Amino acid sequence: MLYVKAPAKINLTLDVLFKRPDNYHEVEMIMTTVDLADRIGLEPRADGLIKIISTDRFVPDDERNFAYQAAQLLKDTYGIEEGVSITIDKEIPIAAGLAGGSSDAAATLRGLNELWKLNLTLDELAEYGSKIGSDVSFCVYGGTARATGRGEKIEKLPAPPNCWVVLAKPKIGVSTADVYGGLQLDNIKHPNTEQMVQAIRNGDYELLCASLGNVLETVTFKLHPEVITIKEQMQRFGADAVLMSGSGPTVFGLVDSEIRATRIYNGLRGFCEEVYTVRLLGERNPLA
Ligand code: ATP
């Protein structure tokens, strides 16, 4: 069995620039991986089938699973006869804005590249990833990057200044399509992405905190007011900066001291079942 780590991402910024003729939104996002990860196990099968095994009953076990789609794509493209059993140990909350499914697909691409000795580069794997979902390309590389286009054009950035990240997910799942659908493009307060890039390049933690921004927040807040409550609690307990990740509903707080991170974690546990304290991974993933 080959094991591959599939880490979650958070959005330090998420901006929507315009709606394209193909109906996708043109986005600009700064994303970074954190050490909350699913574990993907890959085991060859002689019968040629792709099977998904997961302990989490909300993870689809058929071709709807992004990891399944990743295996199918490589299998078809390279005429691989053997099959694979894909075990998904789910740690990343589902439909949370943390790209769990996309990261599982990316880890499957990286792992099968080894298992099937395809010798593909990360750029080639990211290209395949973009056919599965907009966030899969980023997850192939991991680390920290600016993503543009639909999210599939990746420009690598250095690791941000290290800090603790407290993640809190209210007990609701958010539909990314509903959130994008509710966005009013003529009434957006755009984040300062260039300032965020500068903060990362200069290792400036205070500027990074001041530059967080996500245009989807107000839409998700309207659909699910409990997300605002979590954000306010996180601020009240003393996070240096707080933002919703992706289309939500996960909210994260940045803190530069472990003691304060623990205090926020303990405070939030009273309001929210799913709370995690994690570190930024910062750098790119190794190949698998
Ligand atoms: P993003 O941040 O990229 O918008 P997300 O974190 O909001 O993603 P996911 O956890 O990826 O959302 O799940 C979204 C949907 O994708 C789920 O409702 C589920 O049905 C489907 N899905 C497909 N493959 C997976 C997988 N491997 N793990 C979890 N969900 C998956």
PDB file of C-alpha atoms and ligand atoms in Angstrom:
ATOM      1  CA  MET A   1       0.000   0.000   0.000  1.00  0.00           C
ATOM      2  CA  LEU A   2       1.316   3.460  -0.963  1.00  0.00           C
ATOM      3  CA  TYR A   3       0.205   6.268   1.365  1.00  0.00           C
ATOM      4  CA  VAL A   4      -0.079   9.898   0.233  1.00  0.00           C
ATOM      5  CA  LYS A   5      -0.953  12.904   2.363  1.00  0.00           C
ATOM      6  CA  ALA A   6      -3.754  15.181   1.151  1.00  0.00           C
ATOM      7  CA  PRO A   7      -3.586  18.448   3.124  1.00  0.00           C
ATOM      8  CA  ALA A   8      -6.386  21.020   3.405  1.00  0.00           C
ATOM      9  CA  LYS A   9      -5.958  24.556   2.097  1.00  0.00           C
ATOM     10  CA  ILE A  10      -7.112  27.904   3.409  1.00  0.00           C
ATOM     11  CA  ASN A  11      -7.676  31.063   1.382  1.00  0.00           C
ATOM     12  CA  LEU A  12      -5.679  34.048   2.584  1.00  0.00           C
ATOM     13  CA  THR A  13      -7.474  35.996  -0.139  1.00  0.00           C
ATOM     14  CA  LEU A  14     -10.307  35.167  -2.520  1.00  0.00           C
ATOM     15  CA  ASP A  15     -11.314  37.697  -5.160  1.00  0.00           C
ATOM     16  CA  VAL A  16     -13.759  37.362  -8.046  1.00  0.00           C
ATOM     17  CA  LEU A  17     -12.855  39.636 -10.948  1.00  0.00           C
ATOM     18  CA  PHE A  18     -15.622  39.035 -13.494  1.00  0.00           C
ATOM     19  CA  LYS A  19     -17.901  36.429 -15.014  1.00  0.00           C
ATOM     20  CA  ARG A  20     -16.460  34.905 -18.165  1.00  0.00           C
ATOM     21  CA  PRO A  21     -18.277  34.109 -21.409  1.00  0.00           C
ATOM     22  CA  ASP A  22     -17.962  30.376 -20.499  1.00  0.00           C
ATOM     23  CA  ASN A  23     -19.911  31.171 -17.285  1.00  0.00           C
ATOM     24  CA  TYR A  24     -16.984  30.487 -14.954  1.00  0.00           C
ATOM     25  CA  HIS A  25     -15.885  33.246 -12.627  1.00  0.00           C
ATOM     26  CA  GLU A  26     -12.422  34.671 -13.159  1.00  0.00           C
ATOM     27  CA  VAL A  27     -10.829  34.502  -9.705  1.00  0.00           C
ATOM     28  CA  GLU A  28      -7.626  35.559  -7.985  1.00  0.00           C
ATOM     29  CA  MET A  29      -6.792  33.756  -4.749  1.00  0.00           C
ATOM     30  CA  ILE A  30      -3.844  33.293  -2.435  1.00  0.00           C
ATOM     31  CA  MET A  31      -3.976  29.807  -0.956  1.00  0.00           C
ATOM     32  CA  THR A  32      -1.766  27.939   1.462  1.00  0.00           C
ATOM     33  CA  THR A  33      -1.817  24.376   2.814  1.00  0.00           C
ATOM     34  CA  VAL A  34      -2.220  23.530   6.500  1.00  0.00           C
ATOM     35  CA  ASP A  35      -1.343  20.375   8.429  1.00  0.00           C
ATOM     36  CA  LEU A  36      -4.875  19.019   8.583  1.00  0.00           C
ATOM     37  CA  ALA A  37      -4.797  16.173   6.069  1.00  0.00           C
ATOM     38  CA  ASP A  38      -6.674  13.190   4.688  1.00  0.00           C
ATOM     39  CA  ARG A  39      -4.599  10.067   4.179  1.00  0.00           C
ATOM     40  CA  ILE A  40      -4.922   8.335   0.829  1.00  0.00           C
ATOM     41  CA  GLY A  41      -3.873   4.677   0.531  1.00  0.00           C
ATOM     42  CA  LEU A  42      -3.328   3.227  -2.953  1.00  0.00           C
ATOM     43  CA  GLU A  43      -3.205  -0.520  -3.552  1.00  0.00           C
ATOM     44  CA  PRO A  44      -2.976  -2.162  -6.980  1.00  0.00           C
ATOM     45  CA  ARG A  45      -5.827  -4.454  -8.077  1.00  0.00           C
ATOM     46  CA  ALA A  46      -5.479  -7.202 -10.650  1.00  0.00           C
ATOM     47  CA  ASP A  47      -9.137  -6.942 -11.762  1.00  0.00           C
ATOM     48  CA  GLY A  48      -8.652  -3.533 -13.411  1.00  0.00           C
ATOM     49  CA  LEU A  49     -11.337  -1.802 -11.290  1.00  0.00           C
ATOM     50  CA  ILE A  50     -11.156   1.454  -9.351  1.00  0.00           C
ATOM     51  CA  LYS A  51     -12.629   1.086  -5.846  1.00  0.00           C
ATOM     52  CA  ILE A  52     -13.087   3.770  -3.199  1.00  0.00           C
ATOM     53  CA  ILE A  53     -13.039   2.737   0.444  1.00  0.00           C
ATOM     54  CA  SER A  54     -13.780   5.314   3.135  1.00  0.00           C
ATOM     55  CA  THR A  55     -14.900   5.170   6.731  1.00  0.00           C
ATOM     56  CA  ASP A  56     -16.802   8.434   6.248  1.00  0.00           C
ATOM     57  CA  ARG A  57     -20.302   7.723   4.968  1.00  0.00           C
ATOM     58  CA  PHE A  58     -20.555  11.172   3.346  1.00  0.00           C
ATOM     59  CA  VAL A  59     -17.652  10.467   0.995  1.00  0.00           C
ATOM     60  CA  PRO A  60     -19.038   9.230  -2.350  1.00  0.00           C
ATOM     61  CA  ASP A  61     -17.722   5.727  -3.168  1.00  0.00           C
ATOM     62  CA  ASP A  62     -18.217   5.864  -6.940  1.00  0.00           C
ATOM     63  CA  GLU A  63     -17.289   8.004  -9.943  1.00  0.00           C
ATOM     64  CA  ARG A  64     -18.598  11.120  -8.148  1.00  0.00           C
ATOM     65  CA  ASN A  65     -15.504  10.949  -5.941  1.00  0.00           C
ATOM     66  CA  PHE A  66     -12.749  13.278  -7.209  1.00  0.00           C
ATOM     67  CA  ALA A  67     -10.084  10.705  -6.298  1.00  0.00           C
ATOM     68  CA  TYR A  68     -11.933   8.149  -8.461  1.00  0.00           C
ATOM     69  CA  GLN A  69     -12.002  10.662 -11.332  1.00  0.00           C
ATOM     70  CA  ALA A  70      -8.256  11.257 -10.949  1.00  0.00           C
ATOM     71  CA  ALA A  71      -7.507   7.520 -11.169  1.00  0.00           C
ATOM     72  CA  GLN A  72      -9.868   7.077 -14.132  1.00  0.00           C
ATOM     73  CA  LEU A  73      -8.243   9.945 -16.012  1.00  0.00           C
ATOM     74  CA  LEU A  74      -4.691   8.577 -15.664  1.00  0.00           C
ATOM     75  CA  LYS A  75      -5.823   4.994 -16.305  1.00  0.00           C
ATOM     76  CA  ASP A  76      -7.616   5.940 -19.541  1.00  0.00           C
ATOM     77  CA  THR A  77      -4.945   8.364 -20.764  1.00  0.00           C
ATOM     78  CA  TYR A  78      -2.049   5.925 -20.271  1.00  0.00           C
ATOM     79  CA  GLY A  79      -3.910   2.674 -20.991  1.00  0.00           C
ATOM     80  CA  ILE A  80      -3.171   1.229 -17.547  1.00  0.00           C
ATOM     81  CA  GLU A  81      -4.676  -2.243 -17.214  1.00  0.00           C
ATOM     82  CA  GLU A  82      -4.316  -2.763 -13.498  1.00  0.00           C
ATOM     83  CA  GLY A  83      -6.891  -1.270 -11.137  1.00  0.00           C
ATOM     84  CA  VAL A  84      -6.502   0.443  -7.795  1.00  0.00           C
ATOM     85  CA  SER A  85      -8.195   0.436  -4.395  1.00  0.00           C
ATOM     86  CA  ILE A  86      -8.218   3.965  -2.991  1.00  0.00           C
ATOM     87  CA  THR A  87      -8.643   4.164   0.772  1.00  0.00           C
ATOM     88  CA  ILE A  88      -9.603   7.626   2.052  1.00  0.00           C
ATOM     89  CA  ASP A  89      -9.048   8.277   5.765  1.00  0.00           C
ATOM     90  CA  LYS A  90     -11.028  11.495   6.053  1.00  0.00           C
ATOM     91  CA  GLU A  91      -9.779  14.132   8.477  1.00  0.00           C
ATOM     92  CA  ILE A  92     -10.728  17.252   6.481  1.00  0.00           C
ATOM     93  CA  PRO A  93     -14.366  18.261   7.031  1.00  0.00           C
ATOM     94  CA  ILE A  94     -16.514  17.837   3.894  1.00  0.00           C
ATOM     95  CA  ALA A  95     -18.064  20.764   1.976  1.00  0.00           C
ATOM     96  CA  ALA A  96     -16.183  23.075   4.298  1.00  0.00           C
ATOM     97  CA  GLY A  97     -14.226  25.427   2.009  1.00  0.00           C
ATOM     98  CA  LEU A  98     -11.000  23.518   2.724  1.00  0.00           C
ATOM     99  CA  ALA A  99     -10.718  21.739  -0.670  1.00  0.00           C
ATOM    100  CA  GLY A 100     -10.826  18.246   0.862  1.00  0.00           C
ATOM    101  CA  GLY A 101     -12.124  16.500  -2.247  1.00  0.00           C
ATOM    102  CA  SER A 102      -9.719  18.414  -4.508  1.00  0.00           C
ATOM    103  CA  SER A 103      -6.781  17.510  -2.285  1.00  0.00           C
ATOM    104  CA  ASP A 104      -7.780  13.818  -2.351  1.00  0.00           C
ATOM    105  CA  ALA A 105      -7.783  13.986  -6.163  1.00  0.00           C
ATOM    106  CA  ALA A 106      -4.390  15.713  -6.212  1.00  0.00           C
ATOM    107  CA  ALA A 107      -2.867  13.169  -3.814  1.00  0.00           C
ATOM    108  CA  THR A 108      -4.255  10.354  -5.976  1.00  0.00           C
ATOM    109  CA  LEU A 109      -2.624  11.892  -9.061  1.00  0.00           C
ATOM    110  CA  ARG A 110       0.739  12.200  -7.247  1.00  0.00           C
ATOM    111  CA  GLY A 111       0.504   8.708  -5.801  1.00  0.00           C
ATOM    112  CA  LEU A 112      -0.530   6.956  -9.018  1.00  0.00           C
ATOM    113  CA  ASN A 113       2.255   8.780 -10.856  1.00  0.00           C
ATOM    114  CA  GLU A 114       4.609   6.774  -8.621  1.00  0.00           C
ATOM    115  CA  LEU A 115       2.662   3.529  -8.475  1.00  0.00           C
ATOM    116  CA  TRP A 116       2.192   3.364 -12.245  1.00  0.00           C
ATOM    117  CA  LYS A 117       5.689   4.811 -12.947  1.00  0.00           C
ATOM    118  CA  LEU A 118       4.325   7.497 -15.268  1.00  0.00           C
ATOM    119  CA  ASN A 119       7.195   9.962 -14.631  1.00  0.00           C
ATOM    120  CA  LEU A 120       4.904  12.942 -15.061  1.00  0.00           C
ATOM    121  CA  THR A 121       6.027  16.349 -13.786  1.00  0.00           C
ATOM    122  CA  LEU A 122       4.000  18.279 -11.208  1.00  0.00           C
ATOM    123  CA  ASP A 123       3.039  20.701 -14.004  1.00  0.00           C
ATOM    124  CA  GLU A 124       1.648  17.807 -16.051  1.00  0.00           C
ATOM    125  CA  LEU A 125      -0.221  16.415 -13.039  1.00  0.00           C
ATOM    126  CA  ALA A 126      -1.634  19.885 -12.310  1.00  0.00           C
ATOM    127  CA  GLU A 127      -2.864  20.074 -15.911  1.00  0.00           C
ATOM    128  CA  TYR A 128      -4.722  16.769 -15.448  1.00  0.00           C
ATOM    129  CA  GLY A 129      -5.983  18.063 -12.112  1.00  0.00           C
ATOM    130  CA  SER A 130      -7.588  21.103 -13.730  1.00  0.00           C
ATOM    131  CA  LYS A 131      -9.852  18.761 -15.706  1.00  0.00           C
ATOM    132  CA  ILE A 132     -11.266  17.410 -12.428  1.00  0.00           C
ATOM    133  CA  GLY A 133     -11.825  20.646 -10.501  1.00  0.00           C
ATOM    134  CA  SER A 134     -10.608  24.225 -10.220  1.00  0.00           C
ATOM    135  CA  ASP A 135      -8.726  23.715  -6.930  1.00  0.00           C
ATOM    136  CA  VAL A 136      -7.041  20.416  -7.877  1.00  0.00           C
ATOM    137  CA  SER A 137      -4.101  22.068  -9.684  1.00  0.00           C
ATOM    138  CA  PHE A 138      -3.183  24.065  -6.584  1.00  0.00           C
ATOM    139  CA  CYS A 139      -3.457  20.933  -4.432  1.00  0.00           C
ATOM    140  CA  VAL A 140      -1.060  19.041  -6.731  1.00  0.00           C
ATOM    141  CA  TYR A 141       1.684  21.502  -5.742  1.00  0.00           C
ATOM    142  CA  GLY A 142       0.531  22.409  -2.229  1.00  0.00           C
ATOM    143  CA  GLY A 143       2.531  25.046  -0.365  1.00  0.00           C
ATOM    144  CA  THR A 144       1.579  28.639  -1.048  1.00  0.00           C
ATOM    145  CA  ALA A 145       0.496  30.095  -4.381  1.00  0.00           C
ATOM    146  CA  ARG A 146      -1.530  32.676  -6.246  1.00  0.00           C
ATOM    147  CA  ALA A 147      -4.232  31.011  -8.340  1.00  0.00           C
ATOM    148  CA  THR A 148      -5.894  32.815 -11.243  1.00  0.00           C
ATOM    149  CA  GLY A 149      -8.149  31.880 -14.171  1.00  0.00           C
ATOM    150  CA  ARG A 150     -10.763  29.461 -12.815  1.00  0.00           C
ATOM    151  CA  GLY A 151      -8.209  28.762 -10.089  1.00  0.00           C
ATOM    152  CA  GLU A 152      -6.072  26.467 -12.264  1.00  0.00           C
ATOM    153  CA  LYS A 153      -3.243  28.901 -13.146  1.00  0.00           C
ATOM    154  CA  ILE A 154      -0.696  28.643 -10.370  1.00  0.00           C
ATOM    155  CA  GLU A 155       2.124  31.015  -9.458  1.00  0.00           C
ATOM    156  CA  LYS A 156       4.252  29.689  -6.608  1.00  0.00           C
ATOM    157  CA  LEU A 157       4.905  31.940  -3.608  1.00  0.00           C
ATOM    158  CA  PRO A 158       7.312  31.541  -0.680  1.00  0.00           C
ATOM    159  CA  ALA A 159       6.088  30.224   2.685  1.00  0.00           C
ATOM    160  CA  PRO A 160       4.174  32.842   4.703  1.00  0.00           C
ATOM    161  CA  PRO A 161       5.459  33.821   8.171  1.00  0.00           C
ATOM    162  CA  ASN A 162       4.645  30.886  10.413  1.00  0.00           C
ATOM    163  CA  CYS A 163       1.762  31.060  12.849  1.00  0.00           C
ATOM    164  CA  TRP A 164      -0.998  28.962  14.374  1.00  0.00           C
ATOM    165  CA  VAL A 165      -4.305  28.593  12.596  1.00  0.00           C
ATOM    166  CA  VAL A 166      -7.495  27.808  14.494  1.00  0.00           C
ATOM    167  CA  LEU A 167     -10.159  26.373  12.188  1.00  0.00           C
ATOM    168  CA  ALA A 168     -13.823  26.195  13.167  1.00  0.00           C
ATOM    169  CA  LYS A 169     -16.510  24.616  11.030  1.00  0.00           C
ATOM    170  CA  PRO A 170     -20.155  25.238  11.915  1.00  0.00           C
ATOM    171  CA  LYS A 171     -22.363  22.191  11.501  1.00  0.00           C
ATOM    172  CA  ILE A 172     -23.593  23.083   8.006  1.00  0.00           C
ATOM    173  CA  GLY A 173     -22.341  22.228   4.538  1.00  0.00           C
ATOM    174  CA  VAL A 174     -22.181  25.038   2.008  1.00  0.00           C
ATOM    175  CA  SER A 175     -22.860  24.656  -1.692  1.00  0.00           C
ATOM    176  CA  THR A 176     -20.114  26.460  -3.599  1.00  0.00           C
ATOM    177  CA  ALA A 177     -22.508  26.921  -6.563  1.00  0.00           C
ATOM    178  CA  ASP A 178     -25.134  28.668  -4.375  1.00  0.00           C
ATOM    179  CA  VAL A 179     -22.540  31.029  -2.951  1.00  0.00           C
ATOM    180  CA  TYR A 180     -21.125  32.012  -6.351  1.00  0.00           C
ATOM    181  CA  GLY A 181     -24.713  32.336  -7.594  1.00  0.00           C
ATOM    182  CA  GLY A 182     -25.521  34.832  -4.834  1.00  0.00           C
ATOM    183  CA  LEU A 183     -22.513  37.050  -5.571  1.00  0.00           C
ATOM    184  CA  GLN A 184     -23.344  40.562  -6.822  1.00  0.00           C
ATOM    185  CA  LEU A 185     -20.387  41.442  -8.987  1.00  0.00           C
ATOM    186  CA  ASP A 186     -21.186  45.170  -9.120  1.00  0.00           C
ATOM    187  CA  ASN A 187     -21.107  45.394  -5.333  1.00  0.00           C
ATOM    188  CA  ILE A 188     -17.844  43.797  -4.228  1.00  0.00           C
ATOM    189  CA  LYS A 189     -15.175  44.984  -1.826  1.00  0.00           C
ATOM    190  CA  HIS A 190     -12.071  43.501  -3.432  1.00  0.00           C
ATOM    191  CA  PRO A 191      -9.182  42.324  -1.214  1.00  0.00           C
ATOM    192  CA  ASN A 192      -5.747  43.823  -1.807  1.00  0.00           C
ATOM    193  CA  THR A 193      -4.074  40.758  -3.336  1.00  0.00           C
ATOM    194  CA  GLU A 194      -0.842  42.587  -4.220  1.00  0.00           C
ATOM    195  CA  GLN A 195      -0.462  43.686  -0.605  1.00  0.00           C
ATOM    196  CA  MET A 196      -0.935  40.067   0.517  1.00  0.00           C
ATOM    197  CA  VAL A 197       1.766  38.917  -1.920  1.00  0.00           C
ATOM    198  CA  GLN A 198       4.083  41.614  -0.549  1.00  0.00           C
ATOM    199  CA  ALA A 199       3.330  40.536   3.049  1.00  0.00           C
ATOM    200  CA  ILE A 200       4.209  36.928   2.180  1.00  0.00           C
ATOM    201  CA  ARG A 201       7.383  37.862   0.298  1.00  0.00           C
ATOM    202  CA  ASN A 202       8.544  40.119   3.164  1.00  0.00           C
ATOM    203  CA  GLY A 203       7.533  37.688   5.916  1.00  0.00           C
ATOM    204  CA  ASP A 204       5.418  40.506   7.388  1.00  0.00           C
ATOM    205  CA  TYR A 205       2.880  38.840   9.708  1.00  0.00           C
ATOM    206  CA  GLU A 206       1.057  42.071  10.614  1.00  0.00           C
ATOM    207  CA  LEU A 207       0.609  43.101   6.998  1.00  0.00           C
ATOM    208  CA  LEU A 208      -0.552  39.556   6.191  1.00  0.00           C
ATOM    209  CA  CYS A 209      -3.211  39.819   8.900  1.00  0.00           C
ATOM    210  CA  ALA A 210      -4.295  43.224   7.587  1.00  0.00           C
ATOM    211  CA  SER A 211      -4.557  41.910   4.011  1.00  0.00           C
ATOM    212  CA  LEU A 212      -6.898  38.933   4.525  1.00  0.00           C
ATOM    213  CA  GLY A 213     -10.047  39.194   2.407  1.00  0.00           C
ATOM    214  CA  ASN A 214     -12.704  36.984   0.819  1.00  0.00           C
ATOM    215  CA  VAL A 215     -15.462  38.402  -1.397  1.00  0.00           C
ATOM    216  CA  LEU A 216     -17.645  35.343  -0.771  1.00  0.00           C
ATOM    217  CA  GLU A 217     -17.931  36.048   2.964  1.00  0.00           C
ATOM    218  CA  THR A 218     -20.906  38.418   2.732  1.00  0.00           C
ATOM    219  CA  VAL A 219     -22.817  35.973   0.512  1.00  0.00           C
ATOM    220  CA  THR A 220     -22.297  33.012   2.856  1.00  0.00           C
ATOM    221  CA  PHE A 221     -23.040  35.212   5.899  1.00  0.00           C
ATOM    222  CA  LYS A 222     -26.451  36.015   4.391  1.00  0.00           C
ATOM    223  CA  LEU A 223     -27.203  32.351   3.647  1.00  0.00           C
ATOM    224  CA  HIS A 224     -25.883  31.081   7.001  1.00  0.00           C
ATOM    225  CA  PRO A 225     -25.767  33.756   9.750  1.00  0.00           C
ATOM    226  CA  GLU A 226     -24.199  31.239  12.176  1.00  0.00           C
ATOM    227  CA  VAL A 227     -20.928  31.745  10.272  1.00  0.00           C
ATOM    228  CA  ILE A 228     -20.870  35.407  11.388  1.00  0.00           C
ATOM    229  CA  THR A 229     -21.297  34.288  14.991  1.00  0.00           C
ATOM    230  CA  ILE A 230     -18.267  31.988  14.737  1.00  0.00           C
ATOM    231  CA  LYS A 231     -16.225  34.792  13.181  1.00  0.00           C
ATOM    232  CA  GLU A 232     -17.192  37.176  15.987  1.00  0.00           C
ATOM    233  CA  GLN A 233     -16.385  34.577  18.660  1.00  0.00           C
ATOM    234  CA  MET A 234     -12.980  33.968  17.108  1.00  0.00           C
ATOM    235  CA  GLN A 235     -12.290  37.737  17.186  1.00  0.00           C
ATOM    236  CA  ARG A 236     -13.546  38.023  20.760  1.00  0.00           C
ATOM    237  CA  PHE A 237     -11.273  35.199  21.938  1.00  0.00           C
ATOM    238  CA  GLY A 238      -8.284  37.129  20.589  1.00  0.00           C
ATOM    239  CA  ALA A 239      -7.296  35.954  17.083  1.00  0.00           C
ATOM    240  CA  ASP A 240      -5.014  38.410  15.259  1.00  0.00           C
ATOM    241  CA  ALA A 241      -7.136  38.147  12.086  1.00  0.00           C
ATOM    242  CA  VAL A 242     -10.152  36.057  11.073  1.00  0.00           C
ATOM    243  CA  LEU A 243     -11.510  35.045   7.671  1.00  0.00           C
ATOM    244  CA  MET A 244     -13.859  32.525   6.090  1.00  0.00           C
ATOM    245  CA  SER A 245     -12.068  30.040   3.803  1.00  0.00           C
ATOM    246  CA  GLY A 246     -13.313  29.439   0.234  1.00  0.00           C
ATOM    247  CA  SER A 247     -17.100  29.492   0.038  1.00  0.00           C
ATOM    248  CA  GLY A 248     -17.213  28.499   3.724  1.00  0.00           C
ATOM    249  CA  PRO A 249     -18.515  27.722   6.179  1.00  0.00           C
ATOM    250  CA  THR A 250     -15.099  27.110   7.847  1.00  0.00           C
ATOM    251  CA  VAL A 251     -13.706  30.204   9.526  1.00  0.00           C
ATOM    252  CA  PHE A 252     -10.035  30.444  10.462  1.00  0.00           C
ATOM    253  CA  GLY A 253      -8.167  32.665  12.879  1.00  0.00           C
ATOM    254  CA  LEU A 254      -4.445  33.429  12.737  1.00  0.00           C
ATOM    255  CA  VAL A 255      -2.449  33.709  15.945  1.00  0.00           C
ATOM    256  CA  ASP A 256       1.290  34.127  16.518  1.00  0.00           C
ATOM    257  CA  SER A 257       1.351  32.520  19.962  1.00  0.00           C
ATOM    258  CA  GLU A 258       0.542  28.949  20.925  1.00  0.00           C
ATOM    259  CA  ILE A 259      -0.972  29.996  24.258  1.00  0.00           C
ATOM    260  CA  ARG A 260      -3.498  32.256  22.552  1.00  0.00           C
ATOM    261  CA  ALA A 261      -4.229  29.589  19.938  1.00  0.00           C
ATOM    262  CA  THR A 262      -5.085  27.158  22.746  1.00  0.00           C
ATOM    263  CA  ARG A 263      -7.268  29.760  24.449  1.00  0.00           C
ATOM    264  CA  ILE A 264      -9.226  30.392  21.226  1.00  0.00           C
ATOM    265  CA  TYR A 265      -9.520  26.647  20.585  1.00  0.00           C
ATOM    266  CA  ASN A 266     -10.906  26.015  24.081  1.00  0.00           C
ATOM    267  CA  GLY A 267     -13.271  28.984  23.872  1.00  0.00           C
ATOM    268  CA  LEU A 268     -14.702  27.898  20.533  1.00  0.00           C
ATOM    269  CA  ARG A 269     -15.218  24.281  21.565  1.00  0.00           C
ATOM    270  CA  GLY A 270     -18.222  25.506  23.536  1.00  0.00           C
ATOM    271  CA  PHE A 271     -19.924  26.775  20.355  1.00  0.00           C
ATOM    272  CA  CYS A 272     -18.691  24.501  17.649  1.00  0.00           C
ATOM    273  CA  GLU A 273     -18.053  20.747  17.461  1.00  0.00           C
ATOM    274  CA  GLU A 274     -15.401  20.833  14.762  1.00  0.00           C
ATOM    275  CA  VAL A 275     -12.450  22.957  15.876  1.00  0.00           C
ATOM    276  CA  TYR A 276      -8.794  22.322  14.985  1.00  0.00           C
ATOM    277  CA  THR A 277      -5.507  24.012  15.802  1.00  0.00           C
ATOM    278  CA  VAL A 278      -3.009  23.531  12.971  1.00  0.00           C
ATOM    279  CA  ARG A 279       0.206  24.983  11.543  1.00  0.00           C
ATOM    280  CA  LEU A 280       0.805  26.351   8.070  1.00  0.00           C
ATOM    281  CA  LEU A 281       2.732  23.867   5.929  1.00  0.00           C
ATOM    282  CA  GLY A 282       4.209  26.766   3.962  1.00  0.00           C
ATOM    283  CA  GLU A 283       6.325  24.836   1.466  1.00  0.00           C
ATOM    284  CA  ARG A 284       5.400  22.709  -1.528  1.00  0.00           C
ATOM    285  CA  ASN A 285       4.544  19.061  -1.007  1.00  0.00           C
ATOM    286  CA  PRO A 286       7.180  16.518  -1.790  1.00  0.00           C
ATOM    287  CA  LEU A 287       6.136  14.341  -4.764  1.00  0.00           C
ATOM    288  CA  ALA A 288       4.041  11.981  -2.668  1.00  0.00           C
TER     289      ALA A 288
HETATM  290  P1  ATP B   1     -13.660  23.669  -2.127  1.00  0.00           P
HETATM  291  O1  ATP B   1     -12.973  24.369  -0.984  1.00  0.00           O
HETATM  292  O2  ATP B   1     -12.704  23.193  -3.204  1.00  0.00           O
HETATM  293  O3  ATP B   1     -14.869  24.385  -2.651  1.00  0.00           O
HETATM  294  P2  ATP B   1     -14.987  22.005  -0.226  1.00  0.00           P
HETATM  295  O4  ATP B   1     -14.003  21.812   0.872  1.00  0.00           O
HETATM  296  O5  ATP B   1     -16.019  23.078   0.001  1.00  0.00           O
HETATM  297  O6  ATP B   1     -14.215  22.280  -1.560  1.00  0.00           O
HETATM  298  P3  ATP B   1     -15.300  19.149  -0.547  1.00  0.00           P
HETATM  299  O7  ATP B   1     -15.007  18.666   0.833  1.00  0.00           O
HETATM  300  O8  ATP B   1     -14.266  18.959  -1.571  1.00  0.00           O
HETATM  301  O9  ATP B   1     -15.764  20.682  -0.522  1.00  0.00           O
HETATM  302  O10 ATP B   1     -16.684  18.455  -0.959  1.00  0.00           O
HETATM  303  C1  ATP B   1     -17.589  18.983  -1.885  1.00  0.00           C
HETATM  304  C2  ATP B   1     -18.420  17.834  -2.437  1.00  0.00           C
HETATM  305  O11 ATP B   1     -17.598  17.013  -3.258  1.00  0.00           O
HETATM  306  C3  ATP B   1     -18.985  16.896  -1.397  1.00  0.00           C
HETATM  307  O12 ATP B   1     -20.303  17.237  -1.099  1.00  0.00           O
HETATM  308  C4  ATP B   1     -18.857  15.490  -1.982  1.00  0.00           C
HETATM  309  O13 ATP B   1     -20.103  14.987  -2.410  1.00  0.00           O
HETATM  310  C5  ATP B   1     -17.978  15.644  -3.200  1.00  0.00           C
HETATM  311  N1  ATP B   1     -16.735  14.824  -3.141  1.00  0.00           N
HETATM  312  C6  ATP B   1     -16.173  14.218  -4.177  1.00  0.00           C
HETATM  313  N2  ATP B   1     -15.028  13.595  -3.832  1.00  0.00           N
HETATM  314  C7  ATP B   1     -14.849  13.814  -2.525  1.00  0.00           C
HETATM  315  C8  ATP B   1     -13.846  13.412  -1.594  1.00  0.00           C
HETATM  316  N3  ATP B   1     -12.784  12.664  -1.958  1.00  0.00           N
HETATM  317  N4  ATP B   1     -13.964  13.845  -0.337  1.00  0.00           N
HETATM  318  C9  ATP B   1     -15.012  14.620   0.021  1.00  0.00           C
HETATM  319  N5  ATP B   1     -16.000  15.009  -0.806  1.00  0.00           N
HETATM  320  C10 ATP B   1     -15.931  14.610  -2.075  1.00  0.00           C
END
